[in-house]
Tab-separated table of C-alpha atoms and ligand atoms in Angstrom:
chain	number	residue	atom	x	y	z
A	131	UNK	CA	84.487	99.755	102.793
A	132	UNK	CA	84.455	96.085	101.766
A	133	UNK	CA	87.203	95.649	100.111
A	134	UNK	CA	88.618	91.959	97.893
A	135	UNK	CA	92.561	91.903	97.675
A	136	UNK	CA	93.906	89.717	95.158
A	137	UNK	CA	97.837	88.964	94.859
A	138	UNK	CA	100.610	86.825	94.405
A	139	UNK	CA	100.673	85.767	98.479
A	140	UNK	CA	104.690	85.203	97.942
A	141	UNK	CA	107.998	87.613	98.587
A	142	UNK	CA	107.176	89.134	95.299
A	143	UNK	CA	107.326	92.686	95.829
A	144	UNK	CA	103.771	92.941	94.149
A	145	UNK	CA	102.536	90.572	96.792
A	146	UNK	CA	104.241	92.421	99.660
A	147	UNK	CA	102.729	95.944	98.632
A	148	UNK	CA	99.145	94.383	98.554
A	149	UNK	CA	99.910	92.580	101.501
A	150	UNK	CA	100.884	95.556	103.629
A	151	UNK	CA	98.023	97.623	101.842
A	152	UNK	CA	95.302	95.243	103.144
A	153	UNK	CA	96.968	94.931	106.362
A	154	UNK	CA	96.895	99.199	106.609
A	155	UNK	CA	93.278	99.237	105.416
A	156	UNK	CA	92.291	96.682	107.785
A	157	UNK	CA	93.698	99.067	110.752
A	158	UNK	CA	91.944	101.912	109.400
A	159	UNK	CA	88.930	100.330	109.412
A	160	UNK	CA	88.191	99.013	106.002
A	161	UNK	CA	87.265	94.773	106.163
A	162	UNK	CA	89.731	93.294	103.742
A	163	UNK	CA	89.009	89.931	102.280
A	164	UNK	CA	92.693	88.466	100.715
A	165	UNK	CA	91.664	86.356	97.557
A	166	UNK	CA	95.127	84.043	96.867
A	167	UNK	CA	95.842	80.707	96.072
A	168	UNK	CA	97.938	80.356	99.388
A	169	UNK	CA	98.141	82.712	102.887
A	170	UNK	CA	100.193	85.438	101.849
A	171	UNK	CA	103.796	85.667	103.399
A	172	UNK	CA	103.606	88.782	104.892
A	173	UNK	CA	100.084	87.861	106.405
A	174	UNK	CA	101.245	87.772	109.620
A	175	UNK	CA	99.208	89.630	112.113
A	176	UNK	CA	95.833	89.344	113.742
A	177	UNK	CA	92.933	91.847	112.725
A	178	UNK	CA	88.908	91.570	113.266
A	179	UNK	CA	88.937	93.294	109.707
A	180	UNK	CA	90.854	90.725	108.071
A	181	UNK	CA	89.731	87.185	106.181
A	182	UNK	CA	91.473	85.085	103.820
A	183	UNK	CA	89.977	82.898	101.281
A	184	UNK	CA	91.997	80.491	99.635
A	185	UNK	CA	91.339	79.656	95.719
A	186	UNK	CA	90.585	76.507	95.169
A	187	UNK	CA	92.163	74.914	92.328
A	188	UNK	CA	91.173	71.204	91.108
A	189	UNK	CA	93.008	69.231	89.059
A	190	UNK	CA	91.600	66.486	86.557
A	191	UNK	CA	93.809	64.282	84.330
A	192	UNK	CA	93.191	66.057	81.368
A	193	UNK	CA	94.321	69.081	82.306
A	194	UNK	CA	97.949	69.698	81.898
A	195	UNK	CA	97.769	73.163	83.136
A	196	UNK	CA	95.245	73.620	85.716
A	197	UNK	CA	93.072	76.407	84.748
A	198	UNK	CA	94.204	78.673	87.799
A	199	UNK	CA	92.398	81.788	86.395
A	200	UNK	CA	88.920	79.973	86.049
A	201	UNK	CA	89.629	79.055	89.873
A	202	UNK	CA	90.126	82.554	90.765
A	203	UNK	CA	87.533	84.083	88.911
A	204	UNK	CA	84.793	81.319	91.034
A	205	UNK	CA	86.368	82.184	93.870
A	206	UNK	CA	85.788	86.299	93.644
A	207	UNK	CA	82.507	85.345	92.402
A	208	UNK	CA	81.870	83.661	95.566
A	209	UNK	CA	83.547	85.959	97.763
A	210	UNK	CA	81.883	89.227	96.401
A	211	UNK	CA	78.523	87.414	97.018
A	212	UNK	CA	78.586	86.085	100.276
A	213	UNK	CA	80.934	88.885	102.000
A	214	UNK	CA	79.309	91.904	99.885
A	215	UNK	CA	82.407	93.394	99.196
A	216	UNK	CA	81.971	96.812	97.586
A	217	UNK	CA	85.307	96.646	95.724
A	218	UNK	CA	87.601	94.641	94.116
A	219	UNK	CA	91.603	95.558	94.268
A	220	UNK	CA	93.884	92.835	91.971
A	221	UNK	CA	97.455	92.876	92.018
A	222	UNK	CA	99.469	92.474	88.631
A	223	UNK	CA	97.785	91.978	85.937
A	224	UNK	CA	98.503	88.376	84.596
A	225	UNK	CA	95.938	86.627	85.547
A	226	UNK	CA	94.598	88.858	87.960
A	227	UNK	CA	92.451	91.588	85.747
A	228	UNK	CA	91.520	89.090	83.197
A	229	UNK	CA	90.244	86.732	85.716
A	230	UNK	CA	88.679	90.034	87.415
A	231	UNK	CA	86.816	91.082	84.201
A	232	UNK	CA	85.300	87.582	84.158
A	233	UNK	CA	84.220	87.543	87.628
A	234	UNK	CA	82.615	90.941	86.991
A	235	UNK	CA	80.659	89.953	84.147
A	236	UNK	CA	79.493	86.762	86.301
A	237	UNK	CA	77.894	89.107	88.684
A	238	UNK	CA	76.921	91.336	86.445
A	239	UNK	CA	74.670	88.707	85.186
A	240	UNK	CA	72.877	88.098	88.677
A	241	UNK	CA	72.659	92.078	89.138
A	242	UNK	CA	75.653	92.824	90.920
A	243	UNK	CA	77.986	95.811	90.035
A	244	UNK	CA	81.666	95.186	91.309
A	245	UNK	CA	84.148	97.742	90.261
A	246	UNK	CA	87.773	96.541	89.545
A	247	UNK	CA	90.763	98.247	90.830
A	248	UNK	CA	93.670	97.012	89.339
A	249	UNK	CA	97.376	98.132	89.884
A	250	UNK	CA	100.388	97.525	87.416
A	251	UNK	CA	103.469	96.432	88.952
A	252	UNK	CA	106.126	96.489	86.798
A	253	UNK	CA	107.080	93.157	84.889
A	254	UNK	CA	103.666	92.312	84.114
A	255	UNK	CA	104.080	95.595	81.444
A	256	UNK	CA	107.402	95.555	80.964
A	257	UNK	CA	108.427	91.551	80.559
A	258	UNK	CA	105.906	89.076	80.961
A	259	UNK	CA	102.689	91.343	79.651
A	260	UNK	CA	103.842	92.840	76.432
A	261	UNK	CA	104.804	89.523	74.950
A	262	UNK	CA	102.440	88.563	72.079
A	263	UNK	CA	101.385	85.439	73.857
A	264	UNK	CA	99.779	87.569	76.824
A	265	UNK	CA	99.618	91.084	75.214
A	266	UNK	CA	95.282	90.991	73.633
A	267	UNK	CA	94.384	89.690	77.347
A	268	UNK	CA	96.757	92.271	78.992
A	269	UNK	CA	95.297	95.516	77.230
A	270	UNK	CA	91.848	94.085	77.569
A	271	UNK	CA	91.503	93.610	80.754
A	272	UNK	CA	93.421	96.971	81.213
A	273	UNK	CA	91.027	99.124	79.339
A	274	UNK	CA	87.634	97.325	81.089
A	275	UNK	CA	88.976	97.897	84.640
A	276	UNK	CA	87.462	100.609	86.354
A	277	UNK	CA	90.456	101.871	87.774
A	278	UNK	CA	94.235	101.499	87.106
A	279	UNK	CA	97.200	102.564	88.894
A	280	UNK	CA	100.818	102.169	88.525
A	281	UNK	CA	103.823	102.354	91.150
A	282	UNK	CA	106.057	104.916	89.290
A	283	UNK	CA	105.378	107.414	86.463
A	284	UNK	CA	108.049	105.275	84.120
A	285	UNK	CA	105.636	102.422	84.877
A	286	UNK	CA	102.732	104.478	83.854
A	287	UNK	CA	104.503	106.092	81.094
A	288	UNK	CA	105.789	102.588	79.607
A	289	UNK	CA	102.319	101.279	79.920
A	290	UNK	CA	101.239	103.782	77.559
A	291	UNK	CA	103.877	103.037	75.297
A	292	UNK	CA	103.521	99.153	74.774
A	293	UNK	CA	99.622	98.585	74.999
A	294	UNK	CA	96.697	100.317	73.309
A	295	UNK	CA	95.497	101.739	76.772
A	296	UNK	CA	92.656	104.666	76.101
A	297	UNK	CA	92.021	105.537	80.012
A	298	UNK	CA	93.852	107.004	82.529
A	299	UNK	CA	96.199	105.637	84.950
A	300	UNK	CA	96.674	106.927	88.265
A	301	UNK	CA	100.340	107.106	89.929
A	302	UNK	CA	99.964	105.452	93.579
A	303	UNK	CA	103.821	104.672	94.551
A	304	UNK	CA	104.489	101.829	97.096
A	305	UNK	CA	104.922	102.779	100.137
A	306	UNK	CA	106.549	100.901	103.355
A	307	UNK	CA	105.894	101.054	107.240
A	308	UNK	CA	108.253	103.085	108.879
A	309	UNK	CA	107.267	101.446	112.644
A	310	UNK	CA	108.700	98.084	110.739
A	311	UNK	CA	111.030	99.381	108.997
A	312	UNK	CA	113.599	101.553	110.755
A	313	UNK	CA	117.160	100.829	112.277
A	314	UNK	CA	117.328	98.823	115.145
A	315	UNK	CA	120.177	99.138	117.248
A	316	UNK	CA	121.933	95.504	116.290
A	317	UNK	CA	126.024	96.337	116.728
A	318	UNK	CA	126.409	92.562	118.375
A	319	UNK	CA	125.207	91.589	114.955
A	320	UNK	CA	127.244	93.837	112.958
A	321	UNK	CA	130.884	92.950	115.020
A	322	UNK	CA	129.892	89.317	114.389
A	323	UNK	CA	130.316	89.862	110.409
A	324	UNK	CA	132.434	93.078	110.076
A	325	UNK	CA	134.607	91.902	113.253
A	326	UNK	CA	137.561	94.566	111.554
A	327	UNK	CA	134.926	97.385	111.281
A	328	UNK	CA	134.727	96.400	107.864
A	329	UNK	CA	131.710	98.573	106.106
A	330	UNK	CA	128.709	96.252	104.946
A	331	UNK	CA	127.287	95.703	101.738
A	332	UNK	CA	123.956	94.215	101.340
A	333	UNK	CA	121.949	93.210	98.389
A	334	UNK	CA	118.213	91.563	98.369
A	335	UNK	CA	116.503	90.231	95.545
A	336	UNK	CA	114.806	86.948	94.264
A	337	UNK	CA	117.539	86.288	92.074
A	338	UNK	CA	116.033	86.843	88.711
A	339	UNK	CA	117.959	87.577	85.264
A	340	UNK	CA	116.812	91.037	85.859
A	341	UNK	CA	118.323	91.708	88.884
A	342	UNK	CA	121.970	91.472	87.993
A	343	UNK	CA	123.226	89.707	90.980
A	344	UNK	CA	126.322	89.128	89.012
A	345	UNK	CA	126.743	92.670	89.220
A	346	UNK	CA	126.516	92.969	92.991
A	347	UNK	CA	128.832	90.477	93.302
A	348	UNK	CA	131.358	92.629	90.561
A	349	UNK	CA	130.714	95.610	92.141
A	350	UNK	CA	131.470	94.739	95.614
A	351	UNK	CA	134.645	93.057	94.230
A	352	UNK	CA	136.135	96.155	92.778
A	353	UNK	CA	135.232	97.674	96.219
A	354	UNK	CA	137.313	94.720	98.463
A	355	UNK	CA	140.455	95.887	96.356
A	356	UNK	CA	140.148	99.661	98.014
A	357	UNK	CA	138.917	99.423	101.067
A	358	UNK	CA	137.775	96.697	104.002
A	359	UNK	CA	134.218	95.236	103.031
A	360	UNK	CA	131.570	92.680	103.623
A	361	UNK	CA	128.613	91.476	101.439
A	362	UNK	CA	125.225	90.042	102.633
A	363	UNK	CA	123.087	88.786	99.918
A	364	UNK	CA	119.533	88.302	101.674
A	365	UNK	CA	116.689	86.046	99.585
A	366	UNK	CA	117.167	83.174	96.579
A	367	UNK	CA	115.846	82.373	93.165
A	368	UNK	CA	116.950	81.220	89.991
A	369	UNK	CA	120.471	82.674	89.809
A	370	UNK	CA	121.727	82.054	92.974
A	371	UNK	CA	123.775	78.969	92.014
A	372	UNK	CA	125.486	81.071	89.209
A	373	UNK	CA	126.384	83.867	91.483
A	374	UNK	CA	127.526	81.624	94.170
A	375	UNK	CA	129.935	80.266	91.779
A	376	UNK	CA	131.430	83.953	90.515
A	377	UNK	CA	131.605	84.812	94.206
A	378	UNK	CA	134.022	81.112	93.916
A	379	UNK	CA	135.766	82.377	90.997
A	380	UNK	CA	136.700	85.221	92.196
A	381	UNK	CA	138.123	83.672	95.532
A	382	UNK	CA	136.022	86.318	97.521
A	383	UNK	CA	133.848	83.562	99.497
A	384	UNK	CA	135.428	84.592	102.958
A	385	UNK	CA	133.470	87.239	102.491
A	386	UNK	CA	130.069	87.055	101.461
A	387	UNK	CA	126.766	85.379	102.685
A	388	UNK	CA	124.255	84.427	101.283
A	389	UNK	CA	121.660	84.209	104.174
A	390	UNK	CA	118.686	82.610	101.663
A	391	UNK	CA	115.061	83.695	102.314
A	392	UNK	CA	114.679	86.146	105.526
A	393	UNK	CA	111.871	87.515	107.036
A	394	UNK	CA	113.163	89.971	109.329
A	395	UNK	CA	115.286	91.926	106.159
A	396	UNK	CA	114.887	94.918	108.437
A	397	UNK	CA	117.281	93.696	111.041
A	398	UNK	CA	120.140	92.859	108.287
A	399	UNK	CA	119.195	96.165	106.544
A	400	UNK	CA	119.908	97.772	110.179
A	401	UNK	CA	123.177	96.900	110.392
A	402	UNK	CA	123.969	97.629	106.357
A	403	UNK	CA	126.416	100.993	104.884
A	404	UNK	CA	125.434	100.820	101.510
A	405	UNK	CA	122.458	98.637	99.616
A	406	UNK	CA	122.896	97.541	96.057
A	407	UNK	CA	120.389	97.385	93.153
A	408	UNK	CA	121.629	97.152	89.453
A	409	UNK	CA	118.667	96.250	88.175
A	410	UNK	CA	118.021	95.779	84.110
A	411	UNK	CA	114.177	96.824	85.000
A	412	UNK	CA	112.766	97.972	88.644
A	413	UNK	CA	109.216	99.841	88.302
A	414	UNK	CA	109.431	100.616	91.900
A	415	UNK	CA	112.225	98.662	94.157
A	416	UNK	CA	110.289	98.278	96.978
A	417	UNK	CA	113.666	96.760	98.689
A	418	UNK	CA	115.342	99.715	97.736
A	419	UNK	CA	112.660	101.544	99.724
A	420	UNK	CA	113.384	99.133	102.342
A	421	UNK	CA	117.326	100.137	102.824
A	422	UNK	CA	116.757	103.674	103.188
A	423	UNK	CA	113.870	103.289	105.838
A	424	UNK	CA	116.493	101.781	107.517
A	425	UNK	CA	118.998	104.433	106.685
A	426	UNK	CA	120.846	102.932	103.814
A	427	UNK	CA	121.709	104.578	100.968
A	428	UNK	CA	121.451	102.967	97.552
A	429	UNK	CA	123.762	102.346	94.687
A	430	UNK	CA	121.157	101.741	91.700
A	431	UNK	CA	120.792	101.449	88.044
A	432	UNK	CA	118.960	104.326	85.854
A	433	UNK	CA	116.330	101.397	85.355
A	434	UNK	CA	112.398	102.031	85.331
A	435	UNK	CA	111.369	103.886	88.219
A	436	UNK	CA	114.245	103.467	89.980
A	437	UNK	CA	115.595	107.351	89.984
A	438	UNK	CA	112.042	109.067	90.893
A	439	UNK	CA	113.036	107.003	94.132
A	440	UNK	CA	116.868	107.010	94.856
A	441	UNK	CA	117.699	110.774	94.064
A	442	UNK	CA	121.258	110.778	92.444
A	443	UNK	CA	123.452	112.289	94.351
A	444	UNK	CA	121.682	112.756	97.375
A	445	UNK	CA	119.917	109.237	98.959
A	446	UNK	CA	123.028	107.606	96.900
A	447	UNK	CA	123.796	107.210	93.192
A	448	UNK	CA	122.015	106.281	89.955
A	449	UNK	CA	124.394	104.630	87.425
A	450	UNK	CA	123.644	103.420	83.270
A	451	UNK	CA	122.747	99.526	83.691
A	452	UNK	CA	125.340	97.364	83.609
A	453	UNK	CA	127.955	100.491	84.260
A	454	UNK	CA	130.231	98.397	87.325
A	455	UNK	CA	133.095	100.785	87.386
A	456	UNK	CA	131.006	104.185	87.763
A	457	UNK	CA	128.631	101.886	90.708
A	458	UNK	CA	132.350	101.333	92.290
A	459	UNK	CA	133.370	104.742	92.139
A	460	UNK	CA	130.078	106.259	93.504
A	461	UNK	CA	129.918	103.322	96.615
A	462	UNK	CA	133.666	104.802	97.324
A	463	UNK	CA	132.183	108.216	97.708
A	464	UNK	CA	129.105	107.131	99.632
A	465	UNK	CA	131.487	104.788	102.110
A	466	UNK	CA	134.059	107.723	102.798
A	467	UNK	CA	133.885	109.133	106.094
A	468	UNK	CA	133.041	112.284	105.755
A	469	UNK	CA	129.927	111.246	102.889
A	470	UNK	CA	128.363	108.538	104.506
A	471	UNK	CA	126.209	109.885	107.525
A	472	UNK	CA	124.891	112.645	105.650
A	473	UNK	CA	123.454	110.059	102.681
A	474	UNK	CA	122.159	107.790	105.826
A	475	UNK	CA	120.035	110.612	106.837
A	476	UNK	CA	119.133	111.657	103.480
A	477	UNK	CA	117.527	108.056	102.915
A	478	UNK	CA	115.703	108.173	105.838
A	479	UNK	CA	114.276	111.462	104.392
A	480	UNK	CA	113.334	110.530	101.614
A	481	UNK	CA	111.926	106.959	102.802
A	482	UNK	CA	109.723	108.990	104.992
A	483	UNK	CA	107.766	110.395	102.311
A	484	UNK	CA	106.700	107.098	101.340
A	485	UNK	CA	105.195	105.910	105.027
A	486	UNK	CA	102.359	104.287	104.523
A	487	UNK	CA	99.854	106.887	106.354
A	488	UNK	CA	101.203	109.369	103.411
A	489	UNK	CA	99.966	106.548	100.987
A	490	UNK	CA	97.258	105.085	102.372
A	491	UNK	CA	94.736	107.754	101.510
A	492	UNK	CA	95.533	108.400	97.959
A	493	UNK	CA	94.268	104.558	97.716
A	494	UNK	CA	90.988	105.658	99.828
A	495	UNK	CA	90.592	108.783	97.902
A	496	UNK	CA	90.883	106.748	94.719
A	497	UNK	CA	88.266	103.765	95.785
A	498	UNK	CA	86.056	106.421	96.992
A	499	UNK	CA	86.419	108.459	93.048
A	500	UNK	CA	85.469	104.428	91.263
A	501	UNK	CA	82.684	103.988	93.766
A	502	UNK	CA	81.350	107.501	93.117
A	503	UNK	CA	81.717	106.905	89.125
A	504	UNK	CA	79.999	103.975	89.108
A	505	UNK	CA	76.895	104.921	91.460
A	506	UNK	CA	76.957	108.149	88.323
A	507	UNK	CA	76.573	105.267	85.903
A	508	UNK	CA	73.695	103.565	87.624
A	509	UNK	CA	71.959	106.962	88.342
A	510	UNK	CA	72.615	107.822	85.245
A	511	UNK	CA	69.144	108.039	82.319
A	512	UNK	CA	69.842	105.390	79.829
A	513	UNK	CA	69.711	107.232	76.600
A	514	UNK	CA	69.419	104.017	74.151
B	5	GMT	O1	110.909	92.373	90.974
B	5	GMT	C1	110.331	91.299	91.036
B	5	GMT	O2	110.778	90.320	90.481
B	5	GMT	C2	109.047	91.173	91.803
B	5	GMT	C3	108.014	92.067	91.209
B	5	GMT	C4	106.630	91.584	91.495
B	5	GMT	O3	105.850	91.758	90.616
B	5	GMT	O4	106.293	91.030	92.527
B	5	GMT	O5	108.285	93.410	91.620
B	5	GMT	C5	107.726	94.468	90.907
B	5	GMT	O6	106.807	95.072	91.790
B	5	GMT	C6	107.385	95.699	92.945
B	5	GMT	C7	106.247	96.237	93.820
B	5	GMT	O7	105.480	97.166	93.133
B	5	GMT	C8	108.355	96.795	92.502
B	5	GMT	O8	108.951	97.391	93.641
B	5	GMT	C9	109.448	96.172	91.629
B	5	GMT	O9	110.276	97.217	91.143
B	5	GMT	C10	108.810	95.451	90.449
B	5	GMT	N1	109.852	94.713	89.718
B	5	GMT	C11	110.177	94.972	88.451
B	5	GMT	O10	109.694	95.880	87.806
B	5	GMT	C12	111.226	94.111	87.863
């Protein structure tokens, strides 16, 4: 297959899952064509099957916003053209699947069919897309796609509940690479931050509201009283100031570092005894994923999708959000002992049903079901 890829190209989880998906398609075969406004981060490998075409977006005086979504929707008109792709696959919704629609209807004009895949993420339902100021385009562009998929059945399930949405939506979860993603023996590493045999915390996000950094940070403070501990806070974003100045408050700065943006997470994640994820909303948490590929088990919030992933109790705990003491209690029971190699293995477990050649073709299977549909349509007797 042909297939168009359209994303956010930076460490947004959204843009990492479509990322690696084009990247796996591309091995199996498939020619992927990446549609983005810059090379995406995780775009790091060399593949015959793989092209990137960069949006073009020109600016004019006039403009105070420049109008990104008419640039995109040119540029898949182009692409689907000259590279006769047989399908296109967008990313989050905002702007993707509005600007997808349009595209479509471009082609449509010069007699070319292009179905639309697109797949829901999380805060483009659950923050950003059910706000009045996006919600009409959001539903819209939902309903006219000729596929839909979500990461997690809350996703699915909240979709439903916030937009007018009269087709079905198919439950594709993310997935990860377990060749990337496993433990790599690091223990120089490891005695270079826990040099007492401390046990290591880690936490990575892009510091939005949503991820309740401060939380982290509260949660691995109550730890510190009980027992010996470090804390490695991988990525950066919008909150990191504010948390760096609780983690002053709280005199606990011999402790914890932040290591900023990272692209080898795996090899911090190797080294790690417990990851952290309070979340207020997760559809997925991809990074969650991450940890317990590399045999971390999680500490999470209830939030979103976040328990059809970390099963309480067994790959670690699921706590109410915002519920620090019971996340302190349950790390304590994780960390002791005679708990914590048993919930290692259990995360790897569980991570393992997620490798990408288990997810891979439930995405094939599902192009092939929107290409079959539509070649129905076409074959199908007009009966105006
Ligand atoms: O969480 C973020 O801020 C990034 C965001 C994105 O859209 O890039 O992540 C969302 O998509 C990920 C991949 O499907 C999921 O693992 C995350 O749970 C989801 N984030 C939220 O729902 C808040």
């Amino acid at each position: 297959m042909k297939i168009g890829i359209v994303c956010y190209p930076t460490f947004g989880g959204s843009g990492v899952v479509a990322t690696e998906l084009g990247k796996a398609l591309a091995k199996h075969g498939h020619e992927v064509h990446f549609i983005t406004y810059s090379q995406p981060t995780r775009l790091d490998f060399f593949n015959t099957n793989l092209f990137y075409h960069e949006v073009d977006i020109r600016t004019y005086p006039l403009f105070q916003y420049p109008p990104y979504e008419l640039a995109l929707a040119s540029k898949m008109v182009n692409v689907v053209k000259y590279e006769k792709l047989d399908l296109l696959h967008v990313h989050y919704a905002i702007p993707h699947a509005s600007a997808a629609f349009m595209a479509k209807q471009i082609l449509k004009t010069e007699g070319i069919e292009i179905p639309v895949v697109t797949t829901l993420h999380g805060t483009d339902i659950t923050l950003v897309g059910k706000d009045p100021s996006y919600e009409p385009v959001v539903t819209f562009s939902i309903n006219e796609s000729d596929g839909v998929t979500a990461v997690s059945d809350d996703l699915k399930k909240d979709t439903y509940q916030h937009f007018k949405i009269h087709r079905e939506i198919e439950v594709i979860p993310n997935f990860i690479d377990l060749e990337r993603f496993k433990k790599q023996k690091k223990d120089h590493f490891k005695t270079a931050i826990c040099p007492n045999g401390e046990k290591l915390i880690v936490h990575t996000s892009n510091f939005r509201k949503v991820k309740r950094v401060d939380d982290v940070v509260k949660i691995f403070f109550g730890l510190r009283k009980k027992i010996p501990v470090k804390l490695l806070i991988v990525g950066d974003g919008p909150e990191r100031t504010k948390t760096e100045g609780l983690c002053r408050e709280l005199g606990i700065c011999d402790d914890v570092r932040f290591l900023g943006k990272l692209e080898a997470v795996e090899e911090v994640l190797s080294v790690a005894d417990l990851f952290l994820m309070p979340s207020e909303k997760e559809s997925f948490g991809l990074a969650a994923l991450e940890a317990m590929a590399c045999e971390v088990p999680v500490i999470s919030s209830n939030a979103g999708g976040l328990p059809e992933l970390n099963i309480n109790g067994v790959t670690g705990f699921v706590s109410d959000i915002g519920d620090v003491d019971d996340m302190i209690e349950k790390s304590l029971h994780i960390l002791a002992e005679a708990n914590l190699p048993t919930f290692k293995s259990n995360a790897l477990e569980r991570a393992k049903q997620f490798d990408v050649t288990a997810i891979l073709p439930l995405y094939e299977a599902y192009y092939e079901k929107i290409l079959n549909n539509r070649l129905q349509k076409v074959k199908a007797p007009s009966m105006g």
